[in-house]
mmCIF file of C-alpha atoms and ligand atoms in Angstrom:
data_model
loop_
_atom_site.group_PDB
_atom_site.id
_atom_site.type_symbol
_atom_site.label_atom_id
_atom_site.label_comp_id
_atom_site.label_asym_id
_atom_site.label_seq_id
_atom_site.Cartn_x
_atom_site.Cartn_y
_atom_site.Cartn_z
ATOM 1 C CA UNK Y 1408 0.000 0.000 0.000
ATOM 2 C CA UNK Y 1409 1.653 3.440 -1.004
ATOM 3 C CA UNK Y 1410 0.697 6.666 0.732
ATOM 4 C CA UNK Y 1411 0.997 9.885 -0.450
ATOM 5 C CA UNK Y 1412 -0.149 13.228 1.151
ATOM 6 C CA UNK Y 1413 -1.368 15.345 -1.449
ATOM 7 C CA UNK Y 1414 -1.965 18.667 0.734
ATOM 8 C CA UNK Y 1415 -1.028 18.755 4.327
ATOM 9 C CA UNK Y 1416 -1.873 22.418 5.126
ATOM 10 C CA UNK Y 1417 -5.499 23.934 6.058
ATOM 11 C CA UNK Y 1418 -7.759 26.969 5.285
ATOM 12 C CA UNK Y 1419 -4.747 29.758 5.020
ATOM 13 C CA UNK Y 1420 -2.475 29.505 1.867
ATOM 14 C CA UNK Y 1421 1.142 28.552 2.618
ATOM 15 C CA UNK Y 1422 4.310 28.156 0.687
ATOM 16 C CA UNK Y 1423 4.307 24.367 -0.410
ATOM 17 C CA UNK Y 1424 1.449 23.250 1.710
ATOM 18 C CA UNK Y 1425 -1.908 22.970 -0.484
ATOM 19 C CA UNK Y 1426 -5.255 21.605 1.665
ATOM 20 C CA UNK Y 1427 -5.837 18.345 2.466
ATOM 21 C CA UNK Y 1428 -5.900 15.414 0.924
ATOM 22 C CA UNK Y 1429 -4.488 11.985 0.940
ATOM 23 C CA UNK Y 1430 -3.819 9.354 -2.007
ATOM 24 C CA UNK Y 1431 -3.910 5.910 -0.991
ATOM 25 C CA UNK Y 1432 -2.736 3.256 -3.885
ATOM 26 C CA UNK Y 1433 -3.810 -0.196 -3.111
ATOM 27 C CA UNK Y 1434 -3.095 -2.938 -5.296
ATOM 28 C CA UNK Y 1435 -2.340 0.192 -7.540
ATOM 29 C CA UNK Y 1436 -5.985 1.516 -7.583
ATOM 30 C CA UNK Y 1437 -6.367 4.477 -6.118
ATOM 31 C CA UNK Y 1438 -8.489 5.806 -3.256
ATOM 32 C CA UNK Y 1439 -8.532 9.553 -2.460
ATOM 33 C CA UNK Y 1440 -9.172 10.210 1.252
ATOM 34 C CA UNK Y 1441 -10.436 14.562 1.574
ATOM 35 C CA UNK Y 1442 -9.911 17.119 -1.059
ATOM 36 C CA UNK Y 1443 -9.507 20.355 -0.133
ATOM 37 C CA UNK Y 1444 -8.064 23.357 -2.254
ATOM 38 C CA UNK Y 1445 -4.992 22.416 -4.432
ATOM 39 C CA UNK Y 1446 -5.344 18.588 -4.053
ATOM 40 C CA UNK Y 1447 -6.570 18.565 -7.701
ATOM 41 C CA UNK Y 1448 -3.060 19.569 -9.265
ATOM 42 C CA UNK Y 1449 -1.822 17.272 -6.611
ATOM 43 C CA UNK Y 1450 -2.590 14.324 -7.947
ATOM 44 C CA UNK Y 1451 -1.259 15.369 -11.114
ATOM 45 C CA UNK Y 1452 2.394 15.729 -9.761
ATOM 46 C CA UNK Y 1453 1.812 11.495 -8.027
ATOM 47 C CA UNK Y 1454 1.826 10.746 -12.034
ATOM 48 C CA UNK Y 1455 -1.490 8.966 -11.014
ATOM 49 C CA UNK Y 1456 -4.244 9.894 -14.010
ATOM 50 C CA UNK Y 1457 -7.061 11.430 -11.999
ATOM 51 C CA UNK Y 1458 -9.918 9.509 -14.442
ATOM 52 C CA UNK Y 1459 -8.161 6.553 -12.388
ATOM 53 C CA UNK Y 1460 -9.754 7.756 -8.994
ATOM 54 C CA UNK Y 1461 -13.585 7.263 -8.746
ATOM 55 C CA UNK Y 1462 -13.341 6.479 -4.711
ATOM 56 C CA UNK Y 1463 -13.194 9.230 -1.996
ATOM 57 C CA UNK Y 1464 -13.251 9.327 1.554
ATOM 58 C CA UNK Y 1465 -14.508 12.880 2.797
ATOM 59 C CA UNK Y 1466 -13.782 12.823 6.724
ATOM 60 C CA UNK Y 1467 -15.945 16.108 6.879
ATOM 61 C CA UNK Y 1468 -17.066 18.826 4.739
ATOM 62 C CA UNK Y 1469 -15.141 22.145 5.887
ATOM 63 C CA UNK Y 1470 -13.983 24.045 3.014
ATOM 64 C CA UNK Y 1471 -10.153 22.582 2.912
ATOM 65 C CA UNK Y 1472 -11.056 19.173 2.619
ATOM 66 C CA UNK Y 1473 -13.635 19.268 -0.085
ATOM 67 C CA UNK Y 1474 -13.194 22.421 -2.181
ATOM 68 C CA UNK Y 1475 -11.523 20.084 -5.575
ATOM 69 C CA UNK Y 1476 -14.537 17.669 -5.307
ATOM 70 C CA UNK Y 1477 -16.421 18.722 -7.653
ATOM 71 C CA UNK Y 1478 -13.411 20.364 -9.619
ATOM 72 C CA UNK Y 1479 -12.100 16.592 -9.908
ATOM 73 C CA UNK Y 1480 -16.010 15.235 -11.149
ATOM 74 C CA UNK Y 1481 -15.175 17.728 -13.627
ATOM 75 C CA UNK Y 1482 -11.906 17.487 -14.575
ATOM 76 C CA UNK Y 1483 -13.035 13.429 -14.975
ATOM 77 C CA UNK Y 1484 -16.126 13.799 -16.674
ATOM 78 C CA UNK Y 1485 -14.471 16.109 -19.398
ATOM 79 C CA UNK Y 1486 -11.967 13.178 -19.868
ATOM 80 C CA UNK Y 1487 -14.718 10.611 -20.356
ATOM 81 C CA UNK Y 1488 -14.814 9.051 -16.740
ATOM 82 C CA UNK Y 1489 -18.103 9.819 -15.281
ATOM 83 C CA UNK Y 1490 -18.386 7.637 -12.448
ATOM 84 C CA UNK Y 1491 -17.810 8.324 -8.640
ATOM 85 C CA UNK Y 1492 -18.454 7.147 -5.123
ATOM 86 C CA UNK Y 1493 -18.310 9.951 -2.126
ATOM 87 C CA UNK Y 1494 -18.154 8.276 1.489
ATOM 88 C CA UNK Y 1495 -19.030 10.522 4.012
ATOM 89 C CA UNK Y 1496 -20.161 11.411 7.721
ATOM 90 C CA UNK Y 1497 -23.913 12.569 7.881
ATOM 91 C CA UNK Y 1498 -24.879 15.652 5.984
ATOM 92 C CA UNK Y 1499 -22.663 14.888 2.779
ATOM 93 C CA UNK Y 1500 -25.702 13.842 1.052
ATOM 94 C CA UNK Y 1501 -27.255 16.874 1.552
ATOM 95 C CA UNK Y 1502 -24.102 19.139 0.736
ATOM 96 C CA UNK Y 1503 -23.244 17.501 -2.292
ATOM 97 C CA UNK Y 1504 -26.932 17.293 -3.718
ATOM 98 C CA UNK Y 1505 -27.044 20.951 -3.239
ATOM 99 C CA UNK Y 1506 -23.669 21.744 -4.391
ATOM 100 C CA UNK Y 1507 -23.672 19.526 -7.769
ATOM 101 C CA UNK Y 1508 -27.630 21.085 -8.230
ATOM 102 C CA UNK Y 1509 -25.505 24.906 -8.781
ATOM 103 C CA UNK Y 1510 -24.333 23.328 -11.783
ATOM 104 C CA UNK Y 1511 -26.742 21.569 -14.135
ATOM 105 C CA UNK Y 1512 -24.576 21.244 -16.818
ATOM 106 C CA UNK Y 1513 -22.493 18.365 -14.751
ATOM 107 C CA UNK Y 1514 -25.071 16.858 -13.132
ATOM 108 C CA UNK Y 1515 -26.740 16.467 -16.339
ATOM 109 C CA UNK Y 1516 -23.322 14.044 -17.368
ATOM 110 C CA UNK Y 1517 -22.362 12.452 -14.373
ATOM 111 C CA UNK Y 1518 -23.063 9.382 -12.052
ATOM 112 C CA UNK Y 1519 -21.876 10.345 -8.815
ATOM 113 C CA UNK Y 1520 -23.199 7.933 -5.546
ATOM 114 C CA UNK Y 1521 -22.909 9.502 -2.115
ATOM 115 C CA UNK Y 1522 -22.878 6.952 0.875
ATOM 116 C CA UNK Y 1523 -23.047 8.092 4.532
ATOM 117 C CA UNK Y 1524 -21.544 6.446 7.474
ATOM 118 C CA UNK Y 1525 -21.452 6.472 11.345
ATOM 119 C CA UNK Y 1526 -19.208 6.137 13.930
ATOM 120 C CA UNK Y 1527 -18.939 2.499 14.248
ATOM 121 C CA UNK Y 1528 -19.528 1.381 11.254
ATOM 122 C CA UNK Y 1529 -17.836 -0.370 8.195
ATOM 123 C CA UNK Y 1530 -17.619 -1.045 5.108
ATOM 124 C CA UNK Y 1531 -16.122 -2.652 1.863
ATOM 125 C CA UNK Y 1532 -15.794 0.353 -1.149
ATOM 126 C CA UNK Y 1533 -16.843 -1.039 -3.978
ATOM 127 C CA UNK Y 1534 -14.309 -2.473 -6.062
ATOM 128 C CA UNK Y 1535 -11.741 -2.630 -3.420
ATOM 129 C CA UNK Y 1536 -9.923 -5.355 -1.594
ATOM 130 C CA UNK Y 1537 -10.128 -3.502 2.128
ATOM 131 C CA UNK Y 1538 -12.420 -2.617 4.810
ATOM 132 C CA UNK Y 1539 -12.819 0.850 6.176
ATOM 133 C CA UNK Y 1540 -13.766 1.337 9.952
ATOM 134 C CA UNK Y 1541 -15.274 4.316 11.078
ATOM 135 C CA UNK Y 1542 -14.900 6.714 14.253
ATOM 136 C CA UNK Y 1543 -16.460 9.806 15.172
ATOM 137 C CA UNK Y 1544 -13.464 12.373 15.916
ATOM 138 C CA UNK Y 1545 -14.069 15.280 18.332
ATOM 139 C CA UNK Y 1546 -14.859 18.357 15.908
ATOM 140 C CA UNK Y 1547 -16.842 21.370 15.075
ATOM 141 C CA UNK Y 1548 -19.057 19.242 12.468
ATOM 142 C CA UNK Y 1549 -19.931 15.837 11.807
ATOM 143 C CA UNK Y 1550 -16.283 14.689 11.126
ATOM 144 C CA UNK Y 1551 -14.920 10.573 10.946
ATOM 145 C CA UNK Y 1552 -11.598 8.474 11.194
ATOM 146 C CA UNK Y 1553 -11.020 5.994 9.367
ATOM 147 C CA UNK Y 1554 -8.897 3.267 9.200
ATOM 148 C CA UNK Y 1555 -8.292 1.157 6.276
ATOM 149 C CA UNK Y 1556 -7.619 -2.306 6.597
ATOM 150 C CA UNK Y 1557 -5.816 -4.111 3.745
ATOM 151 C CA UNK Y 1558 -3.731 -7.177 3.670
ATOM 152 C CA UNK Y 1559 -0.857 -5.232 2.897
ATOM 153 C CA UNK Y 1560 -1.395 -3.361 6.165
ATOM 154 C CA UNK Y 1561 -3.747 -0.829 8.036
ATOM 155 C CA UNK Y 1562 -3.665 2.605 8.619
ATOM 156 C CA UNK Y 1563 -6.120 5.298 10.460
ATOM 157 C CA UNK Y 1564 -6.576 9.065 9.158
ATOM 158 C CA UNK Y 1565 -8.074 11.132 11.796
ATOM 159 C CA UNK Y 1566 -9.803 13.648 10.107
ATOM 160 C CA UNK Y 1567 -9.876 17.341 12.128
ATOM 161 C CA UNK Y 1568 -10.011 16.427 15.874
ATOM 162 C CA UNK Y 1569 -9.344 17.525 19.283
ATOM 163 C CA UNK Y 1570 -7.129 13.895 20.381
ATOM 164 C CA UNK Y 1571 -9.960 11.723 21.701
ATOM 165 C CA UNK Y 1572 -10.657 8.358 22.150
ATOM 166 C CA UNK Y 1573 -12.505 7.133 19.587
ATOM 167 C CA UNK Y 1574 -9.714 8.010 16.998
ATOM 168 C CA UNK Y 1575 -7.142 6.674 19.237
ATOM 169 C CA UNK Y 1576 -9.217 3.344 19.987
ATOM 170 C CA UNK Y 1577 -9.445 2.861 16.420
ATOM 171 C CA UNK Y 1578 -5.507 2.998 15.943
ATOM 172 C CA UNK Y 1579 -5.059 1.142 18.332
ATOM 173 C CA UNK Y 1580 -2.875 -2.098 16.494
ATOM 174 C CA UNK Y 1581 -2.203 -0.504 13.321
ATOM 175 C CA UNK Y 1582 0.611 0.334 11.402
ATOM 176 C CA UNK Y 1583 0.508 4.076 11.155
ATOM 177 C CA UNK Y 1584 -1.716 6.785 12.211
ATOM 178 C CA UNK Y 1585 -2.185 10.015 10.621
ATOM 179 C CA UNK Y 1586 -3.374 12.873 12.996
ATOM 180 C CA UNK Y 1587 -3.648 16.528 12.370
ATOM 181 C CA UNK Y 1588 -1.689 18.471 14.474
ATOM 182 C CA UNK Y 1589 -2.707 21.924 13.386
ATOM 183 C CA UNK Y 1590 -1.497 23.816 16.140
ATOM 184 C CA UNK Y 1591 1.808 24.084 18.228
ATOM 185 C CA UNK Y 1592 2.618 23.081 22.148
ATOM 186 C CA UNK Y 1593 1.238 26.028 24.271
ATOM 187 C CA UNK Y 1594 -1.257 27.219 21.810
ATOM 188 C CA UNK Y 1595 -5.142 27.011 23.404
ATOM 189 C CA UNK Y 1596 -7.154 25.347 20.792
ATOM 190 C CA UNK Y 1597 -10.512 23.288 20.644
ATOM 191 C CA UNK Y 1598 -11.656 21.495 17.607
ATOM 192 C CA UNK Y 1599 -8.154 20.703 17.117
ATOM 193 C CA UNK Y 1600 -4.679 19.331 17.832
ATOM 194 C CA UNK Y 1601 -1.268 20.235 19.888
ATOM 195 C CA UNK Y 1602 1.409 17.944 20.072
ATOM 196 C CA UNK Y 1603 0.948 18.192 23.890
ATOM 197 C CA UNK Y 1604 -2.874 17.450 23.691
ATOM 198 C CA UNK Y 1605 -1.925 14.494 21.834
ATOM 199 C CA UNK Y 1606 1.351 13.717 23.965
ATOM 200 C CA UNK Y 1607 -1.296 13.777 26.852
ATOM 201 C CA UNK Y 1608 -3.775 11.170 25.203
ATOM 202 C CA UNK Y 1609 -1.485 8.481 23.712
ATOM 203 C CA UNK Y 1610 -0.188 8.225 27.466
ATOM 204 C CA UNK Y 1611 -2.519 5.607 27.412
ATOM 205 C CA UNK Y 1612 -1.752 4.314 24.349
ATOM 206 C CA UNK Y 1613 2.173 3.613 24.497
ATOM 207 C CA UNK Y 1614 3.611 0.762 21.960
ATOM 208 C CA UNK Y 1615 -0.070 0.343 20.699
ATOM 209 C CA UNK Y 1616 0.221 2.408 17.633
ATOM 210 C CA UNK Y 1617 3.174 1.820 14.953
ATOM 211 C CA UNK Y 1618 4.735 4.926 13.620
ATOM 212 C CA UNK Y 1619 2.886 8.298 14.031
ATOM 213 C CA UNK Y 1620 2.365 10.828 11.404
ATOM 214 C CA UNK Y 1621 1.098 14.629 11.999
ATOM 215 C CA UNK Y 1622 -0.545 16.324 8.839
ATOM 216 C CA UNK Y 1623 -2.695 19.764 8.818
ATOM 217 C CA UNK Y 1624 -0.454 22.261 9.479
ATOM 218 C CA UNK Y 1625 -1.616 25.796 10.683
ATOM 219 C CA UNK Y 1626 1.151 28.098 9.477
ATOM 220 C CA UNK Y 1627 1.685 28.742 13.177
ATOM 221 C CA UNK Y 1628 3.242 25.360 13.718
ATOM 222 C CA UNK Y 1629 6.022 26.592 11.117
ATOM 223 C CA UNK Y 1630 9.348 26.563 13.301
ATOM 224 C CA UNK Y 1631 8.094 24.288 15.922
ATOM 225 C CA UNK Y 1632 8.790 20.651 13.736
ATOM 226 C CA UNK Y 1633 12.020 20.411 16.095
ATOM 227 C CA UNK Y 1634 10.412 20.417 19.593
ATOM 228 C CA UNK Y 1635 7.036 18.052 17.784
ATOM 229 C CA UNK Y 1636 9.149 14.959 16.523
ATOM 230 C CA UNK Y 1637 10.841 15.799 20.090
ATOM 231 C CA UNK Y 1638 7.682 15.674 22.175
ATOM 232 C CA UNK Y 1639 5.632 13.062 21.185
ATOM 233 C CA UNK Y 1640 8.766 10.343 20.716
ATOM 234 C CA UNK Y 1641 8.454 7.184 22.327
ATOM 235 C CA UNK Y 1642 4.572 7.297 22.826
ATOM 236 C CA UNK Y 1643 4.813 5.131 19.237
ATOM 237 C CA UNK Y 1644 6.020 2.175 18.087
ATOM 238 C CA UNK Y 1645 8.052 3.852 14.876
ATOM 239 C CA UNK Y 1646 8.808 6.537 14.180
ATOM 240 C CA UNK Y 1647 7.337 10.372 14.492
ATOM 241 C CA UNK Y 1648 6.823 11.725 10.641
ATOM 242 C CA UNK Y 1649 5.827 15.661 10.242
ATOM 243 C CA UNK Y 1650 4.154 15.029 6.563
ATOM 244 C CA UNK Y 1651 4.729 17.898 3.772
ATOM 245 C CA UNK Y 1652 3.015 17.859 0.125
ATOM 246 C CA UNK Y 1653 3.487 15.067 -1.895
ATOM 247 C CA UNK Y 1654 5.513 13.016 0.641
ATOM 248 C CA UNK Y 1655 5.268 8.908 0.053
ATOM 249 C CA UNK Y 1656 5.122 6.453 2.759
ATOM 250 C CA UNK Y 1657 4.569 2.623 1.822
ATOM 251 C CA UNK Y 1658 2.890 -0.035 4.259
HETATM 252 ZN ZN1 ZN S 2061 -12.304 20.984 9.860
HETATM 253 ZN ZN1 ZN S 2062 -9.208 21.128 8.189
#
């Protein structure tokens, strides 16, 4: 299974950091996890065709992880692929109903299924040889981990959280865990991540969770990448990764 973070920053442009989005290759079909801002011309630098991908994960619907959505069911449709599945906590539905109804000269063209989930549940994607758990993280809206379970390994993506148990429950035993971390130690945040806040939770989670890797970078955490790797050693198996824009990892 080959990772590769597509965007790793959030709302506020940065240098080299577009918004989030993740590109999971297994068996060498692809399976886009968010979408924010950027993530489109993204995927074009992976070399991956984006008329390949037809399978995304949405982990919630703020603005920087779903802004290329429909910019990709675009790009796709104009190259002849017309088909797409959207998994999604409650509400995407709704949101992308409404959103694809602004422009009736797509909707018209494409076949685009939207499939809700809940904390707790799983599922196979179609066409896929994995199953995807489901968590509900500790956000501002509707938002859900996943983890992905293949038999080339198994990996959880939290989604925007405060650290919480769900998320870290659902890690528990895998191989790699991908948590925001959008803010630095000593900043006051809710909704969101500090590498102390996270420090503090995986306490209870010692040698359960293989190697740890932070993503969603406020540009306030510029600076501090030091004093992260520094603080939340030893509370993983592996190693501590700070991800940055079209960085691979391979399970
Ligand atoms: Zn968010
Ligand atoms: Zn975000």
């Amino acid at each position: 299974m080959e990772i590769t973070f597509l965007g790793t920053g959030v709302a506020i442009p940065q240098k080299g950091r577009v918004q989030s989005g993740v590109l999971v290759e297994l068996e060498e079909k692809p399976l886009l996890i968010d979408c924010g801002s950027g993530v489109l011309n993204r995927i074009l630098e992976t070399g991956v065709p984006h008329t390949k991908i037809d399978t995304v994960l949405l982990s919630h619907l703020h603005l920087d992880h779903v802004a290329d959505l429909l910019c990709l069911i675009k790009a796709n449709w104009l190259q002849g692929k017309t088909d797409m599945r959207i998994y999604g906590p409650e509400g995407t539905d709704d949101w992308f109903t409404g959103l694809l109804g602004l422009y009736e000269y797509i909707e018209e063209e494409v076949d685009v299924k939207v499939l809700e989930y809940a904390s707790g549940d799983e599922f196979v994607p179609e066409g896929f040889d994995c199953e995807i758990s489901c968590a509900a993280a500790a956000h501002s809206v509707p938002t859900l981990a996943y983890r992905v379970t293949s038999g080339e390994g198994d990996f959880v993506y939290s989604g925007d959280t405060e650290p919480c148990r769900d998320v870290l429950d659902l890690a528990a035993g895998a191989d790699l865990l991908i948590h925001e971390c959008s803010f630095p130690t000593g900043m006051k945040v809710t909704n969101h991540t500090t590498p102390a806040t996270l420090a503090e939770m995986l306490e209870e989670y010692r040698d359960e969770i293989g190697s740890l890797c932070l993503t969603h970078f406020y540009p306030e955490m510029r600076g501090h990448e030091k004093e992260t790797v520094y603080r939340l050693k030893g509370y993983s198996d592996g190693e501590v990764i700070l991800a940055e824009d079209l960085m691979g990892l391979e399970l």
